[in-house]
Amino acid sequence: MTDLVTFGETMLRLSPPDRERIESTSSLELRAAGAESNVAIAAHRLGAEAMWTSKLPDSPLGRRVVAGLRRYGIDTEIAWSDEGRQGTYYLEHGTDPRGTNVIYDRADAAVTTATTDDVALDQIRDARTFYTSGITPALSATLESTVDEVLAAAQDAGTTTAFDVNYRSKLWSPDEACESLTALFPRIDVLVTAERDARTVLDRSGDAADIARGLADDWDFETVVVTRGSNGALALHDGEIHEQSAFDTDTVDPIGTGDAFVGAFLARRLDGESVPTALEYGAATAALKRTIPGDVAVVTRAEVEDVMDTEGREISR
Amino acid sequence: MTDLVTFGETMLRLSPPDRERIESTSSLELRAAGAESNVAIAAHRLGAEAMWTSKLPDSPLGRRVVAGLRRYGIDTEIAWSDEGRQGTYYLEHGTDPRGTNVIYDRADAAVTTATTDDVALDQIRDARTFYTSGITPALSATLESTVDEVLAAAQDAGTTTAFDVNYRSKLWSPDEACESLTALFPRIDVLVTAERDARTVLDRSGDAADIARGLADDWDFETVVVTRGSNGALALHDGEIHEQSAFDTDTVDPIGTGDAFVGAFLARRLDGESVPTALEYGAATAALKRTIPGDVAVVTRAEVEDVMDTEGREISR
Amino acid sequence: MTDLVTFGETMLRLSPPDRERIESTSSLELRAAGAESNVAIAAHRLGAEAMWTSKLPDSPLGRRVVAGLRRYGIDTEIAWSDEGRQGTYYLEHGTDPRGTNVIYDRADAAVTTATTDDVALDQIRDARTFYTSGITPALSATLESTVDEVLAAAQDAGTTTAFDVNYRSKLWSPDEACESLTALFPRIDVLVTAERDARTVLDRSGDAADIARGLADDWDFETVVVTRGSNGALALHDGEIHEQSAFDTDTVDPIGTGDAFVGAFLARRLDGESVPTALEYGAATAALKRTIPGDVAVVTRAEVEDVMDTEGREISR
Amino acid sequence: MTDLVTFGETMLRLSPPDRERIESTSSLELRAAGAESNVAIAAHRLGAEAMWTSKLPDSPLGRRVVAGLRRYGIDTEIAWSDEGRQGTYYLEHGTDPRGTNVIYDRADAAVTTATTDDVALDQIRDARTFYTSGITPALSATLESTVDEVLAAAQDAGTTTAFDVNYRSKLWSPDEACESLTALFPRIDVLVTAERDARTVLDRSGDAADIARGLADDWDFETVVVTRGSNGALALHDGEIHEQSAFDTDTVDPIGTGDAFVGAFLARRLDGESVPTALEYGAATAALKRTIPGDVAVVTRAEVEDVMDTEGREISR
Amino acid sequence: MTDLVTFGETMLRLSPPDRERIESTSSLELRAAGAESNVAIAAHRLGAEAMWTSKLPDSPLGRRVVAGLRRYGIDTEIAWSDEGRQGTYYLEHGTDPRGTNVIYDRADAAVTTATTDDVALDQIRDARTFYTSGITPALSATLESTVDEVLAAAQDAGTTTAFDVNYRSKLWSPDEACESLTALFPRIDVLVTAERDARTVLDRSGDAADIARGLADDWDFETVVVTRGSNGALALHDGEIHEQSAFDTDTVDPIGTGDAFVGAFLARRLDGESVPTALEYGAATAALKRTIPGDVAVVTRAEVEDVMDTEGREISR
Amino acid sequence: MTDLVTFGETMLRLSPPDRERIESTSSLELRAAGAESNVAIAAHRLGAEAMWTSKLPDSPLGRRVVAGLRRYGIDTEIAWSDEGRQGTYYLEHGTDPRGTNVIYDRADAAVTTATTDDVALDQIRDARTFYTSGITPALSATLESTVDEVLAAAQDAGTTTAFDVNYRSKLWSPDEACESLTALFPRIDVLVTAERDARTVLDRSGDAADIARGLADDWDFETVVVTRGSNGALALHDGEIHEQSAFDTDTVDPIGTGDAFVGAFLARRLDGESVPTALEYGAATAALKRTIPGDVAVVTRAEVEDVMDTEGREISR
């Protein structure tokens, strides 16, 4: 039985080497990248059997996505399509005061037409946890329905449902997001939200604990996790607030930090760890992720625990 | 005054290094590539003042296209758009028996919405020659109209119009192409067609000379050039057939060969050379192009003439 | 149910880029490579559910091997070990008259201590076909026993057993190989051997058909395949000889050609194809493999069938 | 009409990747680099029509220079020469305490023989601003005369003349520089000088404002800009001192910072902005330049304004 | 006459580019690296005639080691062996909180069987100083004897013997190291030890000066150097303690820092400099080493002296 | 005692990767390259103790040259100069019909001022053979004298003198070369000349044997070797003509072929082999050189003998 199934879009990420500008570069590094597959991989690396399901174009590009995910240990269940594009995104790493720049080129991706027929529904029903994020319903009206139906199917089958708000301003407005996402909230057991998204999209105020309590009160979530960037994270579970600070990190690539956090948190929860312990794994995995090029947390559980245990690290030889 | 203005789509070309497969590669080489800009550059390298005009997204991707063209000496006149994608194509170089594989990802490119307002119409009217190819009207209904209007404007201004059939089976069917292209033929002075396209799309038969004569009879072209790959090329001009064999070449990159031929042919014609001489320049430029990575004929006129003059080449030191 | 399980050593392959010499290079390309995993991947690409099982060091090097295999779609079942090295091999591509040079650095690899406890025995018993090659018993006395036991277990469970002689002179002498391998032959259903190995190791003479018949007579194999490099291959099955010529190919990387042949042959047999048809798939896959960098046949079934169907291939666009 | 024409030497810059030493490297990154072309590009990126004029060897090396400049949008007007070298410089990026090391190999460059016949004099006369720096007269006696004549021609034509002292100790002594440059000062409207150069070469003392006032008094400049590295810059114009602090930056490549400042300052002045506003654009462009590999400020005006407007930048997605 | 001969193992170092993980990388950078050859090179760069002697496999891998050392100016005297591996190590550069990770693959290296017959004993006897480190006897019992015999031969010949404790926990335990190394101490004139190793292996306590005094008292060393990482170093010589602080450095690659220190110290001592001056050279060379990719201090004496002389360094042009 | 000392210019060779054009490339591969150091290395690889002596700028560029030579095993004796450039050459590999293009940038190299004080005269006197080529006197009048004096010194000391005509049309005219070189001929024992150079420069006619005989008659050479490219080579020694055909080769890099031939020929002669055997070594080394990137024959004697012995080579594993 698979512990965790995730569903969403994974893109090809194209980025110039070093700090080169897209306008100047003669080559692009190629990686597979997407919130839900990032979460599946982080969870797998922390001990869960994880699968990502989606719809991809039946082309070298779609196969490149699968190759980029399977290599890190997860399984994939793909609906191969003759129609639809492979979504891509271009990433230009900045350094202060030049911001890191993301250019999405994901319109009309094959996944935007995915219905429940294209998703590994049986495996989702059999899994212990299902995860998707707010990016998925933002991609198309079809996906908005599909996410709703998949969450319902998971809920009916007794699969725990986890969801990260993951607001993307380039995909929809806060109001659109709020309306769409809150319609899904009754089907969600574990809600993850960045504090910023809670304020912008879900119209929440107060401190992070207030936000968690308010969301739990309104939607009866089993667990609410509020992530706060370099300020750490916080979870409400069984009426209790658990706070976790962030680990210091010298950032090589910031993309995918939140997904690493969520994947590790879910994996450790699946393995029976308490919420505070799972939060600590999440924070340590997120810190490690930032030291690794690409969207994906290519870590081992031992490395994560080493971050949790140790203050200073040196050369091991 | 610009000698030659070309109009069409230029894409970003993404290809794995060496003979690597897309599914296996961790990086992609990035170049700007498009039939009409290829022609402009080849013409410039052979002595013409050349400009490419088009519509591009106002993004690093669009600017990367311009950078990739201007570097080879041509001018550009761009309508920068906030809407529409930057078209791309993925190229996997094969070697026998593995075919070279092209994956287009060009739907909804910004250029597909280009009207005459987006095109450097004044420069086209002032130019001595205007060029586009059958790819352009194939991209959208809007472009089909725009091409028609631009050709009309050129014709009215006394600008010579040149056109390459350039049939792309991934864009439209032979019947669609035939109907659309022949509607443009009355506005065209110099027609270029691959012998294969003449048979497939324009429903021609007989040998290459028959094809040229038939087309000239039907549409009253000033010049008809029929390209025949490794069998060379042939032109009908002033009722006379001129044949040109292909130069031997050890191919590094076959893409853009036809465009190199056309660009060089047009440049030398613009400079007052006879049709047979221009054909020879075209064939030599095409042969050199095949030795150069990328779509573009990065050559000098002296190098082309060296191919025309010399049988064997050695190390020059 | 898995169609095919293979067992053997997979190494990290380290090779200088282009035609650079090891003595001169400042970087090495890194790939996973091993006869049995090559066969599993080729079979998977041709339609089989395939798994590779082995023992690897629990280190980034061992994980790199798995990453390099799973990315092409197969499953892996690994015994992770705290002892033993990760085998590597250094490959220097030559060009005439400089030979391609392989330097093995595989002594004391973790796999050399693999017993049946380290192998996915249940999956082998459940599989339709099991495959290993003569390299595996050559690696250690332990592996010699393990291969014998695994073949016995497969045989007892009704799993078809396939075996490629794959003689490596750097691992053992012809006499040692002959003694060890023929002891395994009673447990083998499908024997594959290079014609050269049959002569050198198995002491056979006559033409390839004579060799096949002689081996079948002596050991009662269900199928004998004799591979003959650029001379094609030949199979004896149900008393009948089937010949298959090789497809022309412009070689980029010759390593893994035989494995591609075997993997494709087994996959198509598993799918119910006749021996001659499976041979043709094998030959076409082998030809494609030679155009691809690395040990692995990163192909699709459609591409293989395109080689079988077509004489000349061009740019598809 | 071109807004800005610049004249000077542009070299090929050769630098090892990462922090590699020249003695250890097996490859060199290649870029076009020169103070005056850097200024032209920065000005173009901030909105000016800009052209660089110079003399180059008629070789792939000279053409590579033009390719490296035109790609960023400026025009070039080149005297192609059969004599003279292409100047190069080798750059080894250090990190504390290893200094960044520049090795010039620019003796006998084609440009050192450039007379007014080799320069786009008509375009300079038609331009609104002409710019060169103290490097140009330092390169040869011929260039010293040429710069004098070009400045005179510009002045006579009513073109504003801008000049950066840009002292290079590897080219001449402070005394030589002082004598040569001050002879040109009567022909200059806008003088730019590093505070350090003003002290070393122009023998100035007091604070930066004293220096600006002293220079303006002595030579009657319309504008004097004193750049002060991380301490910002200061301008004297119409008798008023305007101060501008530097923006914080995490440096990737420091070369070309001053040129980025000057180019942006000139472009914004050409567009009618006030001196303090132009200084702010200069400082923000300089800060961005330091985050970009190469000598050239590959920025957009929107990015520069984003630096001016924003305190903190994040990932935009 | 050679000033300095060193003896030990040099490995091939394989590391992913940038901050890539081994599990994700498709290429590895290749360099030669070993404590004793690092010391020889640092000494050579600071003015000594230096030679490294060892045993290597007679293969491209062994030759690659020699190529990687000779290029930096030292001589080599090699026993070429048909048996034994080429030791390698894999290096994954981390960044906080991800530690830098070293994976040794050095078992059964050819050098582990080196006897005095394989070593350039004549040159050692003729040299002014001989150096090896605690890594060498840790590699095999044979080497433990060989080191003892070589040190004895050097001592008998009047060659100064220098030795760095260089404890490697992956090779032996502190107790094993202590027993083996202290048995060699009577043959050693100049002992270098990290403060940490003195505590862990040699069971010393007190501050660094106490450690130096205690070691000198117990073993009658001519000189004892205690290195203290970012806290600098300290030497006891002629009964006097000399302290040296570390120079600030922005680390690019920390491996080889201690060897750079020792090599420079020995070279300057050989050239007649005082202990405190030699310590300062050592510290400056170590600081520079950290700015350079690879194990080796590719520096010049002038650069080292520039670090010693200057507070701030800028771009030199 | 050194067997062979060579003297001449070694440049840094800068070439775009793959078949890229200089005008398009963003990086250049860097290697050390020069006829006389090529010969020294080839001789060393075939068994001779070899040294290259020259004058270089005291800079990272000069040190890079030494690093690029010493790595292949030869010794160097350098006069380090504060004046003079490091010569470079740019190499663009072509493929038919695009020629391979060499752009020299070697004027005013430090070596052009080398006198006998800058050359390792003692080692030349002690060596068994001294070698230089016609490139050296072509570089400057100073070098013309120096070569004459060095040859005289060698002759006086009983060192065999070997000389390759090596005509470079970019350095001087045939008449200049003839006058200068024939003035040196009385001091030369072993003359090597391409058949083409003998015709162009030395004004010889007839077949290769006639040329050899004529030269020997006129100048009393001990040995005359005439190289004939793909037609092999021929030597006249002791009145006898020895012919050697060329080995087939699939060329990767043609530069340095002749030097490889000469170096191997000299090494085997030094080792006492007969002229025909030495010719065969020369031809096989030359064939191998063409398969190796760079100017230098990075081969082993065993590999060369393998070419001499074997018809077909396969993968060795």
Short mmCIF file of N, CA, C and O in Angstrom, two decimals, chain A residues 86 90 101 112 158 160 162 166 183 218-219 261:
data_model
loop_
_atom_site.label_atom_id
_atom_site.label_comp_id
_atom_site.label_asym_id
_atom_site.label_seq_id
_atom_site.Cartn_x
_atom_site.Cartn_y
_atom_site.Cartn_z
N GLN A 86 3.43 20.34 -22.52
CA GLN A 86 4.18 20.12 -21.29
C GLN A 86 4.46 21.50 -20.70
O GLN A 86 5.11 22.33 -21.35
N TYR A 90 10.66 29.07 -16.50
CA TYR A 90 12.02 29.57 -16.61
C TYR A 90 12.37 30.25 -15.30
O TYR A 90 11.57 31.04 -14.76
N ASN A 101 13.65 35.44 -10.52
CA ASN A 101 12.55 35.68 -11.43
C ASN A 101 12.01 34.37 -12.00
O ASN A 101 12.78 33.55 -12.50
N THR A 112 -4.12 20.24 -17.54
CA THR A 112 -5.29 21.11 -17.33
C THR A 112 -6.59 20.45 -17.76
O THR A 112 -7.67 20.91 -17.42
N GLY A 158 -11.72 7.08 3.26
CA GLY A 158 -11.03 7.13 4.54
C GLY A 158 -9.57 7.55 4.44
O GLY A 158 -8.82 7.45 5.40
N THR A 160 -6.72 10.18 4.50
CA THR A 160 -6.51 11.52 5.04
C THR A 160 -6.20 12.47 3.89
O THR A 160 -5.41 12.13 3.00
N ALA A 162 -4.65 16.09 2.65
CA ALA A 162 -3.80 17.21 3.05
C ALA A 162 -3.73 18.19 1.90
O ALA A 162 -3.72 17.79 0.72
N ASN A 166 -0.85 27.41 -1.05
CA ASN A 166 0.08 27.66 -2.17
C ASN A 166 -0.43 28.69 -3.17
O ASN A 166 -0.48 28.44 -4.39
N ALA A 183 -14.30 26.36 -0.97
CA ALA A 183 -15.27 25.35 -1.36
C ALA A 183 -14.70 23.94 -1.16
O ALA A 183 -15.45 22.97 -0.99
N ASP A 218 -13.36 27.54 11.82
CA ASP A 218 -14.29 27.71 10.70
C ASP A 218 -14.49 26.43 9.91
O ASP A 218 -15.56 26.20 9.35
N TRP A 219 -13.44 25.61 9.79
CA TRP A 219 -13.54 24.49 8.85
C TRP A 219 -13.28 23.15 9.48
O TRP A 219 -13.25 22.13 8.78
N PHE A 261 9.15 21.10 3.39
CA PHE A 261 8.59 21.13 4.74
C PHE A 261 7.37 20.23 4.82
O PHE A 261 7.26 19.37 5.71
#
